[in-house]
Amino acid sequence: MRASSSCQSSMSLFKARDWWATVLGEGEEFDQGCLCVGDVDNSGSGHDKIVVGSYMGMLRIFSPHPAKPGEPSPADSQLLEMQLRDPVIQVEVGKFVSCSDLLHLAVLHPRKLSVYSISGTAGNVEHGVQYQLKRVYEHNLQRTACNMTYGTFGGVTDHHSLCIQSMDGMLMFFEQESYSFGRFLPGFLLPGPLCYCSRTDTFLTVSSVRQVESYRLSGPWSWGSRPWTSVSPPSQSNRIASLFAARPLSCFLPYSSVSEGTTNTLVGNHNNMLLVYQDVTLKWAAQLSCSPVAVRLANFLDLKGVVVTLSSEGHLQCSYMGTDPSFFSTPKVDAREQDYSQIDTEMKSLQRVIRQATRTQADILPVVETDEDLTVTATVSTNMDSTSQALIPDIDGLPVPSVTVKIKVKSRCALQGPKLTVCVQPPLAVTQEQFLLEPLGVGSTTVVAFSAFLNGQYPPADLTGDVAVSYSSPTGIPRVAQCKFSLPLRLVCCPSSPSKNAKYKITVDTNKPPVNLSEVFPDFLEKSEDKEGNALAFHFLSGPRVTVLASKTSQRYRIQSESFENIWLVAKELVQRFDRHFAKQGVKDFRNSFAGPIPLAEYFETVDHHFELRVSAEKYQDLLSERAIQFRAIQRRLLTRFKDKTPAPLQNLDTLMEGTYRQVIALADAAEENQACLNQAFVRLRSATHLLILLVSLWLGLNTEQNAILEATLLPLLQDTPQLGWEESVDAAVSHLLRTCLSRSPKDQALSLSTSQLSMPKDTVRLKKHITVLCDRLGKGGRLSLASEANVPIPVMMPGGCEPIAEAVADLEEPPLQQESAAKFMKKKQPSKKVKPKTDKESKDKKVSAAGAVKETVEEPVEEPVEEPVKELKKEKKESSKEKKKESTKEPKEPKDPGKESKKESSKDSKEKKESTKESNKESSKVASKESLKEPGKEKVSRKSSVKVKEKKKETEAAAGEG
């Protein structure tokens, strides 16, 4: 190899000549310490073997020999391949066993150092030599390792010692099987390369400030804890520093030169070049097939000085220098002018696609479909179990059946110990909720069976169940596979004789001729007396009965029952079976519908019942805390009396304690009973809400996305808790819809979400009004959507017989669907006939003031905070009261009252008017909404008439008292 100053300008002229090459693994990663060479099997031939480790824990040993031109590398070049448990950081070959002069392999893991012996056993036939890896010893590290070096520390020549550098800057020394000591590097920040120089018996490293530092033991060689001394960095040639500073190096290897006094260096860079330097002079440059991260020199059969390189992707190559030219040249780039009109057209098309994707809220990036590691399917038996597995044998004389559900779990890869969990909604229950499955092999299948049954005195709100299988993927990532199953309606009810009269009735319309119910419900024909199939009854195990009547002349079906919420399961089953029935017949345009009106009054009865039980639960909790405090106070007094040396009378404290204890027990029992009723009421509320959602969906023809939004709004909770209840959650969700997608115009749309903390309301007036307005907005063409442009109403053709809900007019009026509030208003309006007739001037003034108040207060509900309309109402009440004072002075006095008494009564009247205005303001703060269901004509019946009635009553009472 001849030195030439022109080699640097012709770096890519020659490429390294391949002698042997292979690719290691797939998707593995390698680094600087993952390559070493040596006679690791102690064959004695002087030929080196290549040892390669990877971050995936694979250890491979090769003994390369060239193949014929055009043929792949022979398979017998690989001596050993072993999968280790931990990643391999570095491998080295040396004399690491104290009682042996043979070479051993040291493998450094993040938390462990292992030393192995490699041995080969000759085969009796043509299979060749079999190599085995045997662990001699290992050291468990207390710190995470970064790299290591080895050598004859202290001048000992018969064996090698190891030095490991940790990630936090500690050097740990090992003398074969024993740990010697450890020292921290001064001023350490980040770990750098570590090397041992046998000539000077020093350890070389590079600090965080890019300085080469040399360390040695002070005094004679000893493995004691002697102090370390830092020697200033050795003087270096400025030419060497400037030579490597501007080049992106990937690896380098210094080795001794044939001529004395010089050092050769193999340098690899990220341009796939291998450079050979003698001191600072470039002697040769060769092109490699990839960028190396590690380079070594090895001696093989009939060839010495082979350059072994390893890339980060696992390309292992043995090459030598040659003169094969490289004809690769960089292609010229075509310089062409840009067509700006074409670019503009493409930009507009891309913007159109982005706008459509944003409007429909679709994912821009395509979803990659991947095969799941685990597939879960559920199968529900079509027949009830012959022997019921229910915990309750019968309810009201009716036997409780059970049905078998089979879960099939199929694995695509090997999995260890997956767990299966079954969940059903109360009062449904299963025989076993959790299963620990056996380890699954590749393509294996396991089946789990259990029974489901009713375990309560009331019907469930949902007959679906969930199955979840939790497992860890082969790479250690936790995953969950899920599936759903639907239980049959026959599980919670049985056939019965139909009834003609009922309290609650719902009519479902179809666009096809009437169907024989016996064909749709073949499993409920045991006790049906109607041979024509026009009537069918379902008797729930908990007591209520639901009847389905089919009209003989029209396309309508009536569902009726004495319980509103129990209609839900039958109505859902009827709609689903109609869809399946006509789908089997090939009918594509079949549609179910509901003509209305929405039964909000019946639904609000269920809401009020649930809220009353929540209020009772809070009262029981408060009473329990009071009685508990009282009980502890009595205990303390009794203890002080008993501890007193001088006996004193108990003063009936024992009797009081016994009575308090009985109260605590009674309250606890009552609270527990109320909680059971509350759980049952919540399930009934969920059933009623499901029925309301179904009717609204049939009424307006909502699509799947809109139906999901409505269900998420009205059913945000699966369980009712004292901290967060159904009423406040639904009120917040409905208010958000009324502010956003159901607002009257884009100007009124809320720009931010409400961040107020949810708490239990005082009553359900606000909630019921918001739900009513929600149905009203939907009936007028509002769209349920999460997009920003969804608040523009679209005209909707209402089905025949539909009664749209009237828009609200005044804030102080409550919807007529609320029976309790309507009764209160009726009580206040009854004595209005006896009010004293007013003059034309007074009536005109009061009409004008009332009209002004109505114009100011008629706004949308929940568009602004509650406090603002309340303040405006207070101002209006004060102004109206002042006008009344002025008018009272101008009114003619009654003949029965003298002048002084009239003055007193007028002063009393003014005070009473102030009190009545305060009371009306308090009532208005409770309502605090801006729309109601009453017609605009009813606004004229204002609260002032009721105030006048009160004044008239008080005047008569005062006159009677003075008389």
PDB file of C-alpha atoms in Angstrom, residues 318-443:
ATOM      1  CA  CYS A 318     -15.410  -9.097   5.908  1.00  0.00           C
ATOM      2  CA  SER A 319     -13.453  -7.211   3.236  1.00  0.00           C
ATOM      3  CA  TYR A 320      -9.975  -6.284   2.156  1.00  0.00           C
ATOM      4  CA  MET A 321      -8.470  -3.458   0.135  1.00  0.00           C
ATOM      5  CA  GLY A 322      -8.474  -3.805  -3.638  1.00  0.00           C
ATOM      6  CA  THR A 323      -8.671  -1.861  -6.877  1.00  0.00           C
ATOM      7  CA  ASP A 324     -12.204  -2.662  -8.082  1.00  0.00           C
ATOM      8  CA  PRO A 325     -13.425   0.691  -9.451  1.00  0.00           C
ATOM      9  CA  SER A 326     -16.756   2.194  -8.412  1.00  0.00           C
ATOM     10  CA  PHE A 327     -18.640   3.663 -11.363  1.00  0.00           C
ATOM     11  CA  PHE A 328     -21.398   5.295  -9.344  1.00  0.00           C
ATOM     12  CA  SER A 329     -22.080   8.913 -10.274  1.00  0.00           C
ATOM     13  CA  THR A 330     -24.649  11.323  -8.966  1.00  0.00           C
ATOM     14  CA  PRO A 331     -27.542  11.743 -11.455  1.00  0.00           C
ATOM     15  CA  LYS A 332     -28.294  15.213 -12.736  1.00  0.00           C
ATOM     16  CA  VAL A 333     -31.403  16.946 -11.492  1.00  0.00           C
ATOM     17  CA  ASP A 334     -33.809  18.027 -14.213  1.00  0.00           C
ATOM     18  CA  ALA A 335     -34.327  21.749 -13.972  1.00  0.00           C
ATOM     19  CA  ARG A 336     -37.852  22.433 -15.227  1.00  0.00           C
ATOM     20  CA  GLU A 337     -40.121  25.396 -14.774  1.00  0.00           C
ATOM     21  CA  GLN A 338     -43.020  25.134 -12.356  1.00  0.00           C
ATOM     22  CA  ASP A 339     -46.591  25.252 -13.668  1.00  0.00           C
ATOM     23  CA  TYR A 340     -48.206  27.622 -11.182  1.00  0.00           C
ATOM     24  CA  SER A 341     -51.724  27.096 -12.528  1.00  0.00           C
ATOM     25  CA  GLN A 342     -51.391  23.362 -11.942  1.00  0.00           C
ATOM     26  CA  ILE A 343     -50.045  23.992  -8.430  1.00  0.00           C
ATOM     27  CA  ASP A 344     -52.958  26.323  -7.702  1.00  0.00           C
ATOM     28  CA  THR A 345     -55.481  23.715  -8.896  1.00  0.00           C
ATOM     29  CA  GLU A 346     -53.864  21.030  -6.755  1.00  0.00           C
ATOM     30  CA  MET A 347     -53.853  23.324  -3.714  1.00  0.00           C
ATOM     31  CA  LYS A 348     -57.577  24.045  -4.107  1.00  0.00           C
ATOM     32  CA  SER A 349     -58.399  20.349  -4.390  1.00  0.00           C
ATOM     33  CA  LEU A 350     -56.369  19.586  -1.251  1.00  0.00           C
ATOM     34  CA  GLN A 351     -58.086  22.398   0.661  1.00  0.00           C
ATOM     35  CA  ARG A 352     -61.454  20.992  -0.401  1.00  0.00           C
ATOM     36  CA  VAL A 353     -60.505  17.559   0.900  1.00  0.00           C
ATOM     37  CA  ILE A 354     -59.290  19.043   4.194  1.00  0.00           C
ATOM     38  CA  ARG A 355     -62.499  21.047   4.583  1.00  0.00           C
ATOM     39  CA  GLN A 356     -64.678  18.000   4.005  1.00  0.00           C
ATOM     40  CA  ALA A 357     -62.620  15.915   6.412  1.00  0.00           C
ATOM     41  CA  THR A 358     -62.886  18.619   9.075  1.00  0.00           C
ATOM     42  CA  ARG A 359     -66.630  18.988   8.568  1.00  0.00           C
ATOM     43  CA  THR A 360     -67.349  15.292   8.887  1.00  0.00           C
ATOM     44  CA  GLN A 361     -64.687  14.889  11.589  1.00  0.00           C
ATOM     45  CA  ALA A 362     -63.167  11.916   9.840  1.00  0.00           C
ATOM     46  CA  ASP A 363     -59.631  10.796  10.439  1.00  0.00           C
ATOM     47  CA  ILE A 364     -57.279  12.218   7.827  1.00  0.00           C
ATOM     48  CA  LEU A 365     -54.753   9.481   8.342  1.00  0.00           C
ATOM     49  CA  PRO A 366     -55.971   6.062   7.181  1.00  0.00           C
ATOM     50  CA  VAL A 367     -56.453   3.471   9.868  1.00  0.00           C
ATOM     51  CA  VAL A 368     -54.174   0.526   9.321  1.00  0.00           C
ATOM     52  CA  GLU A 369     -56.043  -2.717   9.801  1.00  0.00           C
ATOM     53  CA  THR A 370     -53.975  -5.144  11.796  1.00  0.00           C
ATOM     54  CA  ASP A 371     -54.733  -8.687  12.755  1.00  0.00           C
ATOM     55  CA  GLU A 372     -55.594  -8.943  16.417  1.00  0.00           C
ATOM     56  CA  ASP A 373     -53.580 -11.308  18.566  1.00  0.00           C
ATOM     57  CA  LEU A 374     -56.787 -12.490  20.253  1.00  0.00           C
ATOM     58  CA  THR A 375     -60.310 -12.921  18.891  1.00  0.00           C
ATOM     59  CA  VAL A 376     -63.289 -13.153  21.280  1.00  0.00           C
ATOM     60  CA  THR A 377     -66.771 -14.244  20.170  1.00  0.00           C
ATOM     61  CA  ALA A 378     -69.887 -14.852  22.283  1.00  0.00           C
ATOM     62  CA  THR A 379     -72.767 -17.231  21.550  1.00  0.00           C
ATOM     63  CA  VAL A 380     -76.030 -17.171  23.523  1.00  0.00           C
ATOM     64  CA  SER A 381     -78.111 -20.346  23.634  1.00  0.00           C
ATOM     65  CA  THR A 382     -81.507 -20.168  21.950  1.00  0.00           C
ATOM     66  CA  ASN A 383     -83.167 -22.239  24.692  1.00  0.00           C
ATOM     67  CA  MET A 384     -83.345 -21.715  28.420  1.00  0.00           C
ATOM     68  CA  ASP A 385     -81.393 -24.058  30.690  1.00  0.00           C
ATOM     69  CA  SER A 386     -83.194 -27.243  31.639  1.00  0.00           C
ATOM     70  CA  THR A 387     -82.054 -26.738  35.227  1.00  0.00           C
ATOM     71  CA  SER A 388     -82.043 -23.094  36.212  1.00  0.00           C
ATOM     72  CA  GLN A 389     -78.849 -21.706  37.762  1.00  0.00           C
ATOM     73  CA  ALA A 390     -80.610 -18.675  39.259  1.00  0.00           C
ATOM     74  CA  LEU A 391     -79.980 -17.798  42.893  1.00  0.00           C
ATOM     75  CA  ILE A 392     -83.661 -16.844  43.344  1.00  0.00           C
ATOM     76  CA  PRO A 393     -85.777 -19.879  42.431  1.00  0.00           C
ATOM     77  CA  ASP A 394     -89.018 -17.960  41.804  1.00  0.00           C
ATOM     78  CA  ILE A 395     -90.465 -14.424  41.923  1.00  0.00           C
ATOM     79  CA  ASP A 396     -94.167 -14.044  42.769  1.00  0.00           C
ATOM     80  CA  GLY A 397     -94.734 -17.697  41.946  1.00  0.00           C
ATOM     81  CA  LEU A 398     -93.022 -17.508  38.541  1.00  0.00           C
ATOM     82  CA  PRO A 399     -89.862 -19.626  38.074  1.00  0.00           C
ATOM     83  CA  VAL A 400     -86.686 -17.691  37.266  1.00  0.00           C
ATOM     84  CA  PRO A 401     -84.941 -19.183  34.206  1.00  0.00           C
ATOM     85  CA  SER A 402     -81.292 -19.000  33.169  1.00  0.00           C
ATOM     86  CA  VAL A 403     -79.553 -19.124  29.797  1.00  0.00           C
ATOM     87  CA  THR A 404     -76.089 -20.398  28.860  1.00  0.00           C
ATOM     88  CA  VAL A 405     -73.539 -18.117  27.204  1.00  0.00           C
ATOM     89  CA  LYS A 406     -70.404 -19.563  25.572  1.00  0.00           C
ATOM     90  CA  ILE A 407     -67.307 -17.414  25.011  1.00  0.00           C
ATOM     91  CA  LYS A 408     -64.818 -18.586  22.376  1.00  0.00           C
ATOM     92  CA  VAL A 409     -61.271 -17.213  22.625  1.00  0.00           C
ATOM     93  CA  LYS A 410     -58.958 -17.811  19.663  1.00  0.00           C
ATOM     94  CA  SER A 411     -55.273 -16.845  19.796  1.00  0.00           C
ATOM     95  CA  ARG A 412     -53.092 -15.985  16.813  1.00  0.00           C
ATOM     96  CA  CYS A 413     -49.859 -16.152  18.837  1.00  0.00           C
ATOM     97  CA  ALA A 414     -48.605 -17.628  22.087  1.00  0.00           C
ATOM     98  CA  LEU A 415     -50.084 -15.919  25.165  1.00  0.00           C
ATOM     99  CA  GLN A 416     -49.496 -16.556  28.848  1.00  0.00           C
ATOM    100  CA  GLY A 417     -52.393 -16.521  31.316  1.00  0.00           C
ATOM    101  CA  PRO A 418     -55.079 -14.248  29.787  1.00  0.00           C
ATOM    102  CA  LYS A 419     -57.901 -13.168  32.120  1.00  0.00           C
ATOM    103  CA  LEU A 420     -61.577 -13.082  31.060  1.00  0.00           C
ATOM    104  CA  THR A 421     -64.128 -10.841  32.772  1.00  0.00           C
ATOM    105  CA  VAL A 422     -67.919 -10.841  32.275  1.00  0.00           C
ATOM    106  CA  CYS A 423     -70.084  -7.823  33.103  1.00  0.00           C
ATOM    107  CA  VAL A 424     -73.896  -7.534  33.016  1.00  0.00           C
ATOM    108  CA  GLN A 425     -76.120  -4.727  34.251  1.00  0.00           C
ATOM    109  CA  PRO A 426     -78.032  -5.217  37.538  1.00  0.00           C
ATOM    110  CA  PRO A 427     -80.307  -6.863  38.447  1.00  0.00           C
ATOM    111  CA  LEU A 428     -78.890  -9.424  36.014  1.00  0.00           C
ATOM    112  CA  ALA A 429     -76.149 -11.727  37.306  1.00  0.00           C
ATOM    113  CA  VAL A 430     -73.929 -14.561  36.067  1.00  0.00           C
ATOM    114  CA  THR A 431     -72.689 -17.735  37.696  1.00  0.00           C
ATOM    115  CA  GLN A 432     -69.030 -16.675  37.352  1.00  0.00           C
ATOM    116  CA  GLU A 433     -67.667 -13.239  36.520  1.00  0.00           C
ATOM    117  CA  GLN A 434     -63.919 -13.880  36.158  1.00  0.00           C
ATOM    118  CA  PHE A 435     -61.952 -16.679  34.505  1.00  0.00           C
ATOM    119  CA  LEU A 436     -58.203 -17.311  34.439  1.00  0.00           C
ATOM    120  CA  LEU A 437     -57.528 -19.003  31.122  1.00  0.00           C
ATOM    121  CA  GLU A 438     -54.800 -21.524  30.425  1.00  0.00           C
ATOM    122  CA  PRO A 439     -51.765 -20.427  28.374  1.00  0.00           C
ATOM    123  CA  LEU A 440     -52.699 -20.254  24.699  1.00  0.00           C
ATOM    124  CA  GLY A 441     -50.488 -21.470  21.887  1.00  0.00           C
ATOM    125  CA  VAL A 442     -50.368 -20.322  18.284  1.00  0.00           C
ATOM    126  CA  GLY A 443     -53.785 -20.911  16.702  1.00  0.00           C
TER     127      GLY A 443
END
